mmCIF file of C-alpha atoms in Angstrom:
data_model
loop_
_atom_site.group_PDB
_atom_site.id
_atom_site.type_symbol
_atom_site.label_atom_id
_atom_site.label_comp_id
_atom_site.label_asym_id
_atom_site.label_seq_id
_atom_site.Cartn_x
_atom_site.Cartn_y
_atom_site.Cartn_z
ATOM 1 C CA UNK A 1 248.894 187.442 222.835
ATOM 2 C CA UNK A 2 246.238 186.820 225.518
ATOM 3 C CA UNK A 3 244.114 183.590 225.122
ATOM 4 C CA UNK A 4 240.332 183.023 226.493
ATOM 5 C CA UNK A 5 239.972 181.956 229.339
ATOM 6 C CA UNK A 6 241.485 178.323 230.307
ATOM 7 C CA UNK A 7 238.676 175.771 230.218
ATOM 8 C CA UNK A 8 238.485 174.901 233.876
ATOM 9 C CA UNK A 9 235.933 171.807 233.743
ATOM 10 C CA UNK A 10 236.800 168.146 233.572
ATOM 11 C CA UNK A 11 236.687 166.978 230.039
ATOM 12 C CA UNK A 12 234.018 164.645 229.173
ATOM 13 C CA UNK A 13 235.121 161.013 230.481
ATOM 14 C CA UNK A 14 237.068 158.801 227.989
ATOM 15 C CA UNK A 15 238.467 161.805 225.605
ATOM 16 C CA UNK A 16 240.503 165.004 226.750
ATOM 17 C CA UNK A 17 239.419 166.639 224.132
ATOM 18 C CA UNK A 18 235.725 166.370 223.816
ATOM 19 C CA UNK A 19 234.228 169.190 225.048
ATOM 20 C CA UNK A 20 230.001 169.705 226.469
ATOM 21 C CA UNK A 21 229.179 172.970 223.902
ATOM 22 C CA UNK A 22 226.017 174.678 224.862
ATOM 23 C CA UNK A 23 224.377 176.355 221.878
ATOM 24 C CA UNK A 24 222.121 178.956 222.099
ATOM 25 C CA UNK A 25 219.784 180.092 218.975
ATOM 26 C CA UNK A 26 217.075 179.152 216.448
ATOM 27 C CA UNK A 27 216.426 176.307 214.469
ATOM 28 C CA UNK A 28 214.871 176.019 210.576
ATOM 29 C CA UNK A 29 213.365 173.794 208.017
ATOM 30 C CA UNK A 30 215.239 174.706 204.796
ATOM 31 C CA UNK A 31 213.496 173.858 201.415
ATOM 32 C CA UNK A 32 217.052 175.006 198.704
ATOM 33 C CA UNK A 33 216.823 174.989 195.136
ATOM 34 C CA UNK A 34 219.491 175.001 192.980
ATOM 35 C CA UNK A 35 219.064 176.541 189.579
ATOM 36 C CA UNK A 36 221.786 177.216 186.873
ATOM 37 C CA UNK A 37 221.875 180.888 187.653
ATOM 38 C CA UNK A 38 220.064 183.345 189.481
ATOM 39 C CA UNK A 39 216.861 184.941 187.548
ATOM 40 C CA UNK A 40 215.986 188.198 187.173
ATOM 41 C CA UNK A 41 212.618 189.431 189.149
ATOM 42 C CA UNK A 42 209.208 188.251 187.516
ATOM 43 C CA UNK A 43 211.181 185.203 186.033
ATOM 44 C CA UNK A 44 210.491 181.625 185.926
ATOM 45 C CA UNK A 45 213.153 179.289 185.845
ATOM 46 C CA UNK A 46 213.840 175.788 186.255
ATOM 47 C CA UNK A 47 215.482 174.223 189.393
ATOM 48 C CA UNK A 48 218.059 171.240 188.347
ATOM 49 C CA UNK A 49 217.864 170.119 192.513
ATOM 50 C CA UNK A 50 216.126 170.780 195.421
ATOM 51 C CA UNK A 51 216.629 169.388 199.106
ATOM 52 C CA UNK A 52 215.111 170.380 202.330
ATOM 53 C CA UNK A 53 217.290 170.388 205.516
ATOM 54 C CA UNK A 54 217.319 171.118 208.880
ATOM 55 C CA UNK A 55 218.947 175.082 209.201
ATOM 56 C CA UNK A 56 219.711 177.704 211.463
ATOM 57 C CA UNK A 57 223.299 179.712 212.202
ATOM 58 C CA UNK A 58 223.633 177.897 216.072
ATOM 59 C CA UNK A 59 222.329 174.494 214.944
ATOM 60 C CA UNK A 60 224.583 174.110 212.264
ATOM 61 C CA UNK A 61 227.242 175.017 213.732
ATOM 62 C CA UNK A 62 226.814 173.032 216.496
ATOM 63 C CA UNK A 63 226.500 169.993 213.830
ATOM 64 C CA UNK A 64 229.610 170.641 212.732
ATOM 65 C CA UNK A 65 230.913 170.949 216.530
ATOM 66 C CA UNK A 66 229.410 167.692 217.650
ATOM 67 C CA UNK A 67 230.479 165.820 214.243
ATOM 68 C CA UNK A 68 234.267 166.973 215.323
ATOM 69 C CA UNK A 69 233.628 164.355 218.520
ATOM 70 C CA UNK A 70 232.127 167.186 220.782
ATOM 71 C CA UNK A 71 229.351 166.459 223.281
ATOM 72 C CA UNK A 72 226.758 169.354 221.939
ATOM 73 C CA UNK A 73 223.264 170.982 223.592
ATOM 74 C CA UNK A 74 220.787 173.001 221.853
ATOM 75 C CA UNK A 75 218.870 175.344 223.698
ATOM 76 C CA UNK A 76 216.183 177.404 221.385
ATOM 77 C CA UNK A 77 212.305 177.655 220.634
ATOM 78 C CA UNK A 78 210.289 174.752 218.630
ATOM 79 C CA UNK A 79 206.856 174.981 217.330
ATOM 80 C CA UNK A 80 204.170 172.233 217.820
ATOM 81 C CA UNK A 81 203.677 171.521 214.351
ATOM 82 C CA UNK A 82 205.404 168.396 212.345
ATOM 83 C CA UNK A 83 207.763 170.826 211.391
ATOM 84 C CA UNK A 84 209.159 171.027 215.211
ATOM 85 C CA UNK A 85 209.312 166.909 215.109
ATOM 86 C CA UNK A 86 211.690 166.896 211.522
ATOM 87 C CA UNK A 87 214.009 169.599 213.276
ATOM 88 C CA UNK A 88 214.309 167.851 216.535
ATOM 89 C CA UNK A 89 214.907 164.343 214.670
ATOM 90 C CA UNK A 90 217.473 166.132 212.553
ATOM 91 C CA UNK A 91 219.632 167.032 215.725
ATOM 92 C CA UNK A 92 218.975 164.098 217.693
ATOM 93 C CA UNK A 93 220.720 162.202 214.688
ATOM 94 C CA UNK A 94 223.592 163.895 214.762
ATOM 95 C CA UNK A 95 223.824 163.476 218.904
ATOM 96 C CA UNK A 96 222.342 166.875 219.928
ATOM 97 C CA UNK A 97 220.730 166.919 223.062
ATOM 98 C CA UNK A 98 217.462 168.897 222.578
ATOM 99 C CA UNK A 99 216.539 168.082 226.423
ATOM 100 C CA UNK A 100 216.659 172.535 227.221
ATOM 101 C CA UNK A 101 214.369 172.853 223.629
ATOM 102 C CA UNK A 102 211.355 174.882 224.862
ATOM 103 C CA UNK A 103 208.276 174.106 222.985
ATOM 104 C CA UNK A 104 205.655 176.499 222.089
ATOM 105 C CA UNK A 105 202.161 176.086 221.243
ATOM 106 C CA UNK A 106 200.872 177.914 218.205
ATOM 107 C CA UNK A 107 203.587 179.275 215.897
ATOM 108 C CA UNK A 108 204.924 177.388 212.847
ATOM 109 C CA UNK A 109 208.355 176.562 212.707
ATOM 110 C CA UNK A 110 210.686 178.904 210.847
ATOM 111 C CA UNK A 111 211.437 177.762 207.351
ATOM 112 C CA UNK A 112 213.962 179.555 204.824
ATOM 113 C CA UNK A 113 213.892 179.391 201.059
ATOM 114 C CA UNK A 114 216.697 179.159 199.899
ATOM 115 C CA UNK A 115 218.272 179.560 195.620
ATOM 116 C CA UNK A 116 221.587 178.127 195.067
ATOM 117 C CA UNK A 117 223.431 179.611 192.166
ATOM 118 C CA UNK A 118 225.381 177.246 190.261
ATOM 119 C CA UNK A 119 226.970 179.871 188.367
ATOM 120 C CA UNK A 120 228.376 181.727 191.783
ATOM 121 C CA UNK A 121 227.888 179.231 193.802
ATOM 122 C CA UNK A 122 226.205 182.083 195.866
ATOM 123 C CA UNK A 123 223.164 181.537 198.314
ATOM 124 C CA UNK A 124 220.189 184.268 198.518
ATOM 125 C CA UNK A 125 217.474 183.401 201.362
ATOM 126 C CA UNK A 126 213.842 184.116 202.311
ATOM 127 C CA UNK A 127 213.627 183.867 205.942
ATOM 128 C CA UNK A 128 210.006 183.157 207.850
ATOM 129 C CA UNK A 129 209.829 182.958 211.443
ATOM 130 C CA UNK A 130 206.815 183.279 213.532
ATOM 131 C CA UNK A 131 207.792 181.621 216.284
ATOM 132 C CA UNK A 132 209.312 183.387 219.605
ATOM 133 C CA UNK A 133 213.524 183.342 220.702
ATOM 134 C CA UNK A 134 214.503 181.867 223.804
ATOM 135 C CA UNK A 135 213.644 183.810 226.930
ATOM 136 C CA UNK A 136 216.444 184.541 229.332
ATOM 137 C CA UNK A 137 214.158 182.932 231.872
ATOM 138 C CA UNK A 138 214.413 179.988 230.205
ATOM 139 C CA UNK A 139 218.074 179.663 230.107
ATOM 140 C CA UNK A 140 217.957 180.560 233.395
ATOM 141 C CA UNK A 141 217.029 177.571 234.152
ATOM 142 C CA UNK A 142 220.017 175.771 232.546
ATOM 143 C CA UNK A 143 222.805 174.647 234.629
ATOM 144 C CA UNK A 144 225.698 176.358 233.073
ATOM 145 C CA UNK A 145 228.178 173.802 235.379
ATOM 146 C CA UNK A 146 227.578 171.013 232.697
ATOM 147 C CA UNK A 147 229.659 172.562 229.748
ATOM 148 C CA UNK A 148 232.646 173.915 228.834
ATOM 149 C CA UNK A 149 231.715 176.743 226.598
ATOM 150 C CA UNK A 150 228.150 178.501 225.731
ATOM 151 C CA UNK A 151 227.570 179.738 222.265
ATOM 152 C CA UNK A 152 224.969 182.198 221.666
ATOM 153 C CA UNK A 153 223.209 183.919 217.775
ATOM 154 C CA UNK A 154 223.455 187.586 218.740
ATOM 155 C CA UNK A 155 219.720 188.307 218.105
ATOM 156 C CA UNK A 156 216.860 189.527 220.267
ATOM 157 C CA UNK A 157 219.289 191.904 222.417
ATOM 158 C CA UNK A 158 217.427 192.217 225.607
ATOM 159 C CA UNK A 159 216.849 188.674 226.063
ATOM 160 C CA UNK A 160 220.434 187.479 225.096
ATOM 161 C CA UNK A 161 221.824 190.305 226.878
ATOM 162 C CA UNK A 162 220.374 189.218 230.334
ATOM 163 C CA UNK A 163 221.748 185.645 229.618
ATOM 164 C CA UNK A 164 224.987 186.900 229.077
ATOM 165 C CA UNK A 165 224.818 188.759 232.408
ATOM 166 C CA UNK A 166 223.578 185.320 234.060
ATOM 167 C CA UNK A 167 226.799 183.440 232.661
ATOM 168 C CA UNK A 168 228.881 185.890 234.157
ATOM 169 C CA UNK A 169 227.101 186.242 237.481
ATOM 170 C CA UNK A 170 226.824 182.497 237.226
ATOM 171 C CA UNK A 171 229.459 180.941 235.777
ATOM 172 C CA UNK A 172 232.332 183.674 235.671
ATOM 173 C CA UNK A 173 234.666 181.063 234.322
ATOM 174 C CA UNK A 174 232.809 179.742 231.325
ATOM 175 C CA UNK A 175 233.696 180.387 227.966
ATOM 176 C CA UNK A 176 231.614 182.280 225.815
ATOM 177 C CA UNK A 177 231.522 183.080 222.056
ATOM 178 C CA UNK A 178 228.689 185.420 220.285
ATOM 179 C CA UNK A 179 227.968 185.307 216.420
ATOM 180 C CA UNK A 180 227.090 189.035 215.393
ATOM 181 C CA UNK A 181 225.618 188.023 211.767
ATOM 182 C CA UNK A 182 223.325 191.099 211.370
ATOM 183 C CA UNK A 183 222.545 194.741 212.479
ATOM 184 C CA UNK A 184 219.851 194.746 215.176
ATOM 185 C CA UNK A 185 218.366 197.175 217.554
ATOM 186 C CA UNK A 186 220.413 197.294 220.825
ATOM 187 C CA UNK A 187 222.943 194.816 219.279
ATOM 188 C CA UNK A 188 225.406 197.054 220.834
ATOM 189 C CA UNK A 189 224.560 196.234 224.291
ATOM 190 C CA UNK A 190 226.081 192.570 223.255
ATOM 191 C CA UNK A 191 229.473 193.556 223.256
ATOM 192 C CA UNK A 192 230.530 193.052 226.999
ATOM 193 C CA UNK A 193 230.417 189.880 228.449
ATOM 194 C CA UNK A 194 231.447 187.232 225.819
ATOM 195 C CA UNK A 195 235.009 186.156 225.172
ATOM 196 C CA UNK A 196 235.104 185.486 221.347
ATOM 197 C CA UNK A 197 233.572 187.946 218.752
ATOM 198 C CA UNK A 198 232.382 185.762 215.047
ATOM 199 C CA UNK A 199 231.160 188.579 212.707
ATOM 200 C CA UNK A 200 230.092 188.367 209.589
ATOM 201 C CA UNK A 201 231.294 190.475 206.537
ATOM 202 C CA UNK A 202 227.026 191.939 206.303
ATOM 203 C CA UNK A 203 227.244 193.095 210.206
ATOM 204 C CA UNK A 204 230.770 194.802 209.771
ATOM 205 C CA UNK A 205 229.623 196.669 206.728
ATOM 206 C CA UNK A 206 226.030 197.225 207.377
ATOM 207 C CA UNK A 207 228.204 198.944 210.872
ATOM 208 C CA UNK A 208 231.157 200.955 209.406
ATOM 209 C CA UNK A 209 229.281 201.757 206.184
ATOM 210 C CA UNK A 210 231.128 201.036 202.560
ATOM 211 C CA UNK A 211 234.353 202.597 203.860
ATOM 212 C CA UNK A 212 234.541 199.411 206.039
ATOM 213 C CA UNK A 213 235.449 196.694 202.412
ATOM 214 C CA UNK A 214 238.556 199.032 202.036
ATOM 215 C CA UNK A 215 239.880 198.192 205.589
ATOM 216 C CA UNK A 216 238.612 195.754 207.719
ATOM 217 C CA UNK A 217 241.555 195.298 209.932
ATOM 218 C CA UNK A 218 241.013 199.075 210.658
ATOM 219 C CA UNK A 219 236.734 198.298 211.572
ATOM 220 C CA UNK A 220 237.827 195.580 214.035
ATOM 221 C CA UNK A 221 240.448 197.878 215.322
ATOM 222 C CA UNK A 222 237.673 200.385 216.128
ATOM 223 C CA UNK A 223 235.217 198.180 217.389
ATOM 224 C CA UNK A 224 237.763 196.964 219.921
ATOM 225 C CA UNK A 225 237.267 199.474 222.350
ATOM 226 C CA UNK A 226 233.284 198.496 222.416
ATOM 227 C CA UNK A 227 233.564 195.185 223.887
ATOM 228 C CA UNK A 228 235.792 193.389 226.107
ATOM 229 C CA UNK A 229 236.354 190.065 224.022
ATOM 230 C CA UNK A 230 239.829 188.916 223.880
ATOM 231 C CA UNK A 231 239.949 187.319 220.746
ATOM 232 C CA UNK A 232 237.027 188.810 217.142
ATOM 233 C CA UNK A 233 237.345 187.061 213.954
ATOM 234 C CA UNK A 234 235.435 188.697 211.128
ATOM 235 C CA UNK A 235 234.639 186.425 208.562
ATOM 236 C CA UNK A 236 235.131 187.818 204.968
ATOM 237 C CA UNK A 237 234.195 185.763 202.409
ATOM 238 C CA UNK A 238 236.203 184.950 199.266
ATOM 239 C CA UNK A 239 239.106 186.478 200.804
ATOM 240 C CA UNK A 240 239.223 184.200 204.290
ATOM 241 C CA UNK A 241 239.034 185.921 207.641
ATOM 242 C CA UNK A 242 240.548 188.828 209.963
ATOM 243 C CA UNK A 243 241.848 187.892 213.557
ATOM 244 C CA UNK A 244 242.042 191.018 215.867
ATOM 245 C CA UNK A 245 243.394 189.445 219.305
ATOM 246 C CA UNK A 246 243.271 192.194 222.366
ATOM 247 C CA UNK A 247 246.542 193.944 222.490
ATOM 248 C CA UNK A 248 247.767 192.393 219.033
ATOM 249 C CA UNK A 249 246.985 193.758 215.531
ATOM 250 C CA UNK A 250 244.492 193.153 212.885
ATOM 251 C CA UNK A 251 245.827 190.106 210.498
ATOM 252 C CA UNK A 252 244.051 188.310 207.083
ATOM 253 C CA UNK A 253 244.284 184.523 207.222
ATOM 254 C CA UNK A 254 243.527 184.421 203.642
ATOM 255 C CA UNK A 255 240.918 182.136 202.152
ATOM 256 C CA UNK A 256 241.594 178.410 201.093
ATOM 257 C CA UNK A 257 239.096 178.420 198.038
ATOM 258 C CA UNK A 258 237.905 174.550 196.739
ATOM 259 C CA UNK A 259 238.610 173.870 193.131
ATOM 260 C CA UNK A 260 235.089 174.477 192.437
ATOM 261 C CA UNK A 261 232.272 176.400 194.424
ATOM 262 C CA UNK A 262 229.833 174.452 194.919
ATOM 263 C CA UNK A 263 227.512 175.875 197.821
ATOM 264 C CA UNK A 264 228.205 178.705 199.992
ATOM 265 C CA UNK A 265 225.334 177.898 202.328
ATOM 266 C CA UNK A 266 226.731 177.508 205.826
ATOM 267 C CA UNK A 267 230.043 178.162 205.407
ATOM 268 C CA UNK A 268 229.726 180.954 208.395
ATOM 269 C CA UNK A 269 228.326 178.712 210.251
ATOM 270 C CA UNK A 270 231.293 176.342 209.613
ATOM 271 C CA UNK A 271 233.670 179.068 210.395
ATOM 272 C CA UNK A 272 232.269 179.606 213.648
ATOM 273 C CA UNK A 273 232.491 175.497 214.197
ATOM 274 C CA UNK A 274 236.446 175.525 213.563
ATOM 275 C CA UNK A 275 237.059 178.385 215.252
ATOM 276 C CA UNK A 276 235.436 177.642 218.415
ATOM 277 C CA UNK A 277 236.536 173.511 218.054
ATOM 278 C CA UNK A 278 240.078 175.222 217.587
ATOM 279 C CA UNK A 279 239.434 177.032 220.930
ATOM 280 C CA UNK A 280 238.621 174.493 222.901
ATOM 281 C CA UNK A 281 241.557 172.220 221.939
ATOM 282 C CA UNK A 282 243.421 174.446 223.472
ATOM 283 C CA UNK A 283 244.858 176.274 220.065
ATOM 284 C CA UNK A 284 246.155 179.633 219.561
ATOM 285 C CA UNK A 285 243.801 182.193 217.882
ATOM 286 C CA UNK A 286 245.796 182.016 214.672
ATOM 287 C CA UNK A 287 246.098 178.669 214.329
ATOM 288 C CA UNK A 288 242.316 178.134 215.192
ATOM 289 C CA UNK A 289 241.179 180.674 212.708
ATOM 290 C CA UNK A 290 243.640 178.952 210.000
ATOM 291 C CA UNK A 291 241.999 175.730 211.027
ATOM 292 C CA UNK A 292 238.554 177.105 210.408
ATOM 293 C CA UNK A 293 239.564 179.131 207.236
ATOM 294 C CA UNK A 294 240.012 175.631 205.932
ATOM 295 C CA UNK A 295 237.283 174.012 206.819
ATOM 296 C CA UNK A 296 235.021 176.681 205.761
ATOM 297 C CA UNK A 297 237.045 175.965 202.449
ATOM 298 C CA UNK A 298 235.947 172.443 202.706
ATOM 299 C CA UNK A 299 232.307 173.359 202.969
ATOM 300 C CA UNK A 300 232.272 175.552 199.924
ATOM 301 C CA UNK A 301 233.195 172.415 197.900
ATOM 302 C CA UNK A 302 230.508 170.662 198.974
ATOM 303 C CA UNK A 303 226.499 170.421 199.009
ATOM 304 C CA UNK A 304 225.372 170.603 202.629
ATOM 305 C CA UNK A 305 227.386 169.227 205.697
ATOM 306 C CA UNK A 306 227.796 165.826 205.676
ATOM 307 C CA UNK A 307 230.620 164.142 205.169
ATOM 308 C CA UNK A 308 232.394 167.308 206.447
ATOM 309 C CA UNK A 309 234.271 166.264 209.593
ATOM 310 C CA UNK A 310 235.412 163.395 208.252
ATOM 311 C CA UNK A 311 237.104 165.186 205.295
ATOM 312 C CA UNK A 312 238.408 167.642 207.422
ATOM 313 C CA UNK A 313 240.014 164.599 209.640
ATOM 314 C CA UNK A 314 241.326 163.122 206.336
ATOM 315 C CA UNK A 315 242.945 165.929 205.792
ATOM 316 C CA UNK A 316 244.461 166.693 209.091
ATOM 317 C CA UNK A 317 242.755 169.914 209.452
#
């Protein structure tokens, strides 16, 4: 099968296998209650918890990347409101440089409520934002020769789409993986230019339509022709993940379920973490998509992310 790209730049100093991860994509301030089971509209119902945590797709997953011993850089939008300060000290504490962070004045900082099911252990989400993405003339300004692999949310298509264009023109050599999570306008135009495809089960089937559940293998195999990306994982819940590889066939690595689900929240995210830490180890697809399979396991066992790598390492995944 054909790999990505080798990773041509020096490791960071002191550990071959610590890579610089650039991570491109929004930030939140998650307020998640947890209630017994999900109500019915016009209910009131008790929660038995409720935390509030730093969020977002790119950020967590980068705090998953940089708790596996990766050197990690967030590049997004922050308000100038307190919230911007509790996001900011949030990745700073886990050893994310924020130094690309573009602040904003006026806005308010998105926020997502969030209801934990105990009974499902399934997640549903209210999502504000009022805050503007990244600019590709921002990122312009980044210089791509410090990392080893860029990582981009595919949302707001025009902007992303002319810093995927910049990589190439600019960096040619770099690494680059894209998260397709939901249907957008000109989402399409995404396609070309990054090396690794992470879907998620709601953009394949919001795409193919209901047809898609009864064959995913067969969606990915259609899709291929759309994009040039050697290697698309598409990330399917319950059941684990597919692996398409460019000139290979469609294969489920099949789910490694906890005992108990506990919270579903993030485990994407944390799919897209192993996959790409896989990656850049040097792994083949398969085994890096087994290796995230697992850890997304992990994080399904467990409230929020902490703790994570280390269990992961404990287990030798």
């Amino acid at each position: 099968m054909n790999q990505l790209p080798p990773i041509e730049q020096a490791p960071s100093p002191g550990n071959e296998t610590r890579r610089r991860i650039l991570g491109v994509g929004v930030a939140t301030l998650d307020l998640i209650n947890t209630v017994d089971a999900y109500p019915a509209e016009d209910a009131e119902v008790r929660a038995t918890a409720q935390r509030q945590a730093r969020g977002g797709n790119c950020a967590n997953t980068l705090t998953l990347l940089a708790d596996l011993g990766h050197a990690c850089t967030w590049a997004g939008t922050l308000a100038a409101d307190p919230g911007a300060d509790l996001i900011h000290a949030d990745l700073s504490a886990h050893g994310i440089d924020c130094t690309y962070a573009v602040h904003c004045p006026g806005g308010t900082s998105p926020s997502s409520y969030i209801t934990l099911s105990r009974a499902t252990g399934s997640r549903t989400i209210v999502h504000y934002r009022d805050l503007p993405d990244l600019s590709a003339a921002a990122f312009a300004r980044i210089p791509l020769g410090r990392f080893d692999w860029v990582h981009f949310e595919g949302r707001n298509p025009d902007e992303t789409r002319r810093m995927l264009e910049h990589c190439r023109r600019e960096a040619p050599g770099l690494p680059i993986s894209l998260e397709l999570e939901k249907s957008r306008p000109g989402i399409e135009t995404l396609l070309r230019g990054p090396d690794l495809l992470l879907i998620a089960r709601a953009f394949a089937l919001a795409d193919g339509g209901p047809g898609t559940a009864a064959d995913p293998g067969a969606w990915l195999t259609a899709l291929l022709p759309s994009t040039d990306a050697r290697v698309l994982v598409l990330g399917w819940g319950a059941r684990g993940a597919w692996l398409l590889e460019r000139g290979g066939v469609p294969r489920l690595v099949p789910a490694r379920p906890p005992e108990w689900v506990v919270d579903t929240l993030g485990a994407g995210d944390t799919l897209n973490a192993g996959m790409i830490d896989g990656l850049v180890r040097g792994f083949q697809a398969a085994d890096a998509l087994a290796q995230a399979v697992a850890l997304a396991g992990l994080k399904c066992g467990q409230t929020g992310f902490d703790g994570l790598a280390a269990a992961a390492r404990a287990r030798s995944l």
